[in-house]
Amino acid sequence: MSHKSTTDLQNTDLRDATLKGADLSGADLNRANLNRAYLNRAYLNDANLSDAFLIEADLTNADLEGANLSDADLRDANLTDTTLHRANLSHAYLRDANLEGADLGGAKNVD
């Protein structure tokens, strides 16, 4: 398994970025703009995505175990087969997000 990152990407504009398979484990993506980003199979374990914008992002097969997604905007995001085990989804906006096959085991504040 990958080691944790100390990458600070707070408030970074990553709209439309291709980050397939990227290792962003433990990264601070607070308030980052990841709208329409391609994060297929990305590693975001324990990453801070609070208040991040992930509208129409493709997170298919991504690993978000233990990630903080509180107050994140995930409208129309593709979370098919994504691991969200132990993720914090407090006040996350999931309108029209595709969660088919997603692992929500132990996820916090799933409404």
Coordinates of C-alpha atoms in Angstrom, one line a residue:
M1 CA 0.0 0.0 0.0
S2 CA 1.1 3.6 -0.7
H3 CA 2.5 5.8 2.0
K4 CA 0.7 9.0 3.1
S5 CA 1.4 12.2 1.4
T6 CA 1.8 15.6 3.0
T7 CA 0.9 17.3 -0.2
D8 CA -0.9 20.7 0.3
L9 CA -3.3 21.4 -2.5
Q10 CA -5.7 23.6 -0.6
N11 CA -7.7 25.9 -2.9
T12 CA -6.0 24.5 -6.0
D13 CA -7.8 24.7 -9.3
L14 CA -7.7 21.2 -10.8
R15 CA -10.7 21.4 -13.0
D16 CA -10.7 18.9 -15.8
A17 CA -7.4 17.4 -14.6
T18 CA -6.5 13.8 -15.5
L19 CA -5.3 12.2 -12.3
K20 CA -5.9 8.5 -13.1
G21 CA -4.2 6.3 -10.6
A22 CA -2.7 9.3 -8.8
D23 CA -1.5 8.7 -5.2
L24 CA -3.0 11.6 -3.2
S25 CA -3.2 9.7 0.1
G26 CA -3.3 12.0 3.0
A27 CA -3.2 15.1 0.7
D28 CA -4.9 18.3 1.9
L29 CA -7.4 19.2 -0.9
N30 CA -9.5 21.5 1.3
R31 CA -11.6 23.7 -1.0
A32 CA -9.8 22.4 -4.1
N33 CA -11.7 22.7 -7.4
L34 CA -11.8 19.2 -8.9
N35 CA -14.9 19.7 -11.1
R36 CA -14.9 17.3 -14.0
A37 CA -11.6 15.8 -12.9
Y38 CA -10.7 12.3 -13.9
L39 CA -9.7 10.5 -10.8
N40 CA -10.3 6.9 -11.9
R41 CA -8.5 4.5 -9.6
A42 CA -6.9 7.4 -7.7
Y43 CA -5.7 6.8 -4.1
L44 CA -7.2 9.4 -1.8
N45 CA -7.0 7.5 1.5
D46 CA -7.3 9.8 4.5
A47 CA -7.2 12.8 2.2
N48 CA -8.9 16.0 3.3
L49 CA -11.5 16.9 0.7
S50 CA -13.6 19.0 3.0
D51 CA -15.4 21.8 1.1
A52 CA -13.9 20.5 -2.2
F53 CA -15.8 20.9 -5.5
L54 CA -16.1 17.5 -7.3
I55 CA -19.1 18.3 -9.5
E56 CA -19.2 15.7 -12.4
A57 CA -15.8 14.3 -11.3
D58 CA -15.1 10.7 -12.2
L59 CA -14.0 8.8 -9.1
T60 CA -14.7 5.3 -10.5
N61 CA -12.8 2.7 -8.5
A62 CA -11.1 5.4 -6.5
D63 CA -10.0 4.6 -2.9
L64 CA -11.4 7.2 -0.5
E65 CA -11.1 5.1 2.6
G66 CA -11.0 7.4 5.7
A67 CA -11.2 10.5 3.5
N68 CA -12.8 13.7 4.9
L69 CA -15.6 14.7 2.4
S70 CA -17.5 16.9 4.8
D71 CA -19.3 19.7 3.0
A72 CA -17.9 18.5 -0.4
D73 CA -20.0 19.1 -3.5
L74 CA -20.3 15.8 -5.3
R75 CA -23.2 16.7 -7.6
D76 CA -23.4 14.4 -10.6
A77 CA -20.1 12.7 -9.6
N78 CA -19.4 9.2 -10.7
L79 CA -18.5 7.1 -7.6
T80 CA -19.1 3.7 -9.1
D81 CA -17.3 1.0 -7.2
T82 CA -15.5 3.6 -5.1
T83 CA -14.3 2.7 -1.6
L84 CA -15.7 5.1 0.9
H85 CA -15.1 2.9 4.0
R86 CA -14.8 5.1 7.1
A87 CA -15.1 8.3 5.0
N88 CA -16.7 11.4 6.6
L89 CA -19.6 12.4 4.4
S90 CA -21.1 15.0 6.8
H91 CA -23.1 17.5 4.9
A92 CA -21.6 16.3 1.6
Y93 CA -23.8 17.2 -1.4
L94 CA -24.5 14.0 -3.3
R95 CA -27.4 15.0 -5.6
D96 CA -27.5 12.8 -8.7
A97 CA -24.1 11.2 -7.8
N98 CA -23.7 7.6 -9.0
L99 CA -22.9 5.4 -6.0
E100 CA -23.5 2.1 -7.7
G101 CA -21.3 -0.6 -6.1
A102 CA -19.7 1.9 -3.7
D103 CA -18.4 0.6 -0.4
L104 CA -20.0 2.8 2.3
G105 CA -19.1 0.4 5.1
G106 CA -18.4 2.4 8.3
A107 CA -18.9 5.7 6.4
K108 CA -19.8 8.6 8.8
N109 CA -22.9 10.8 8.5
V110 CA -24.4 9.1 5.4
D111 CA -27.9 10.6 5.1

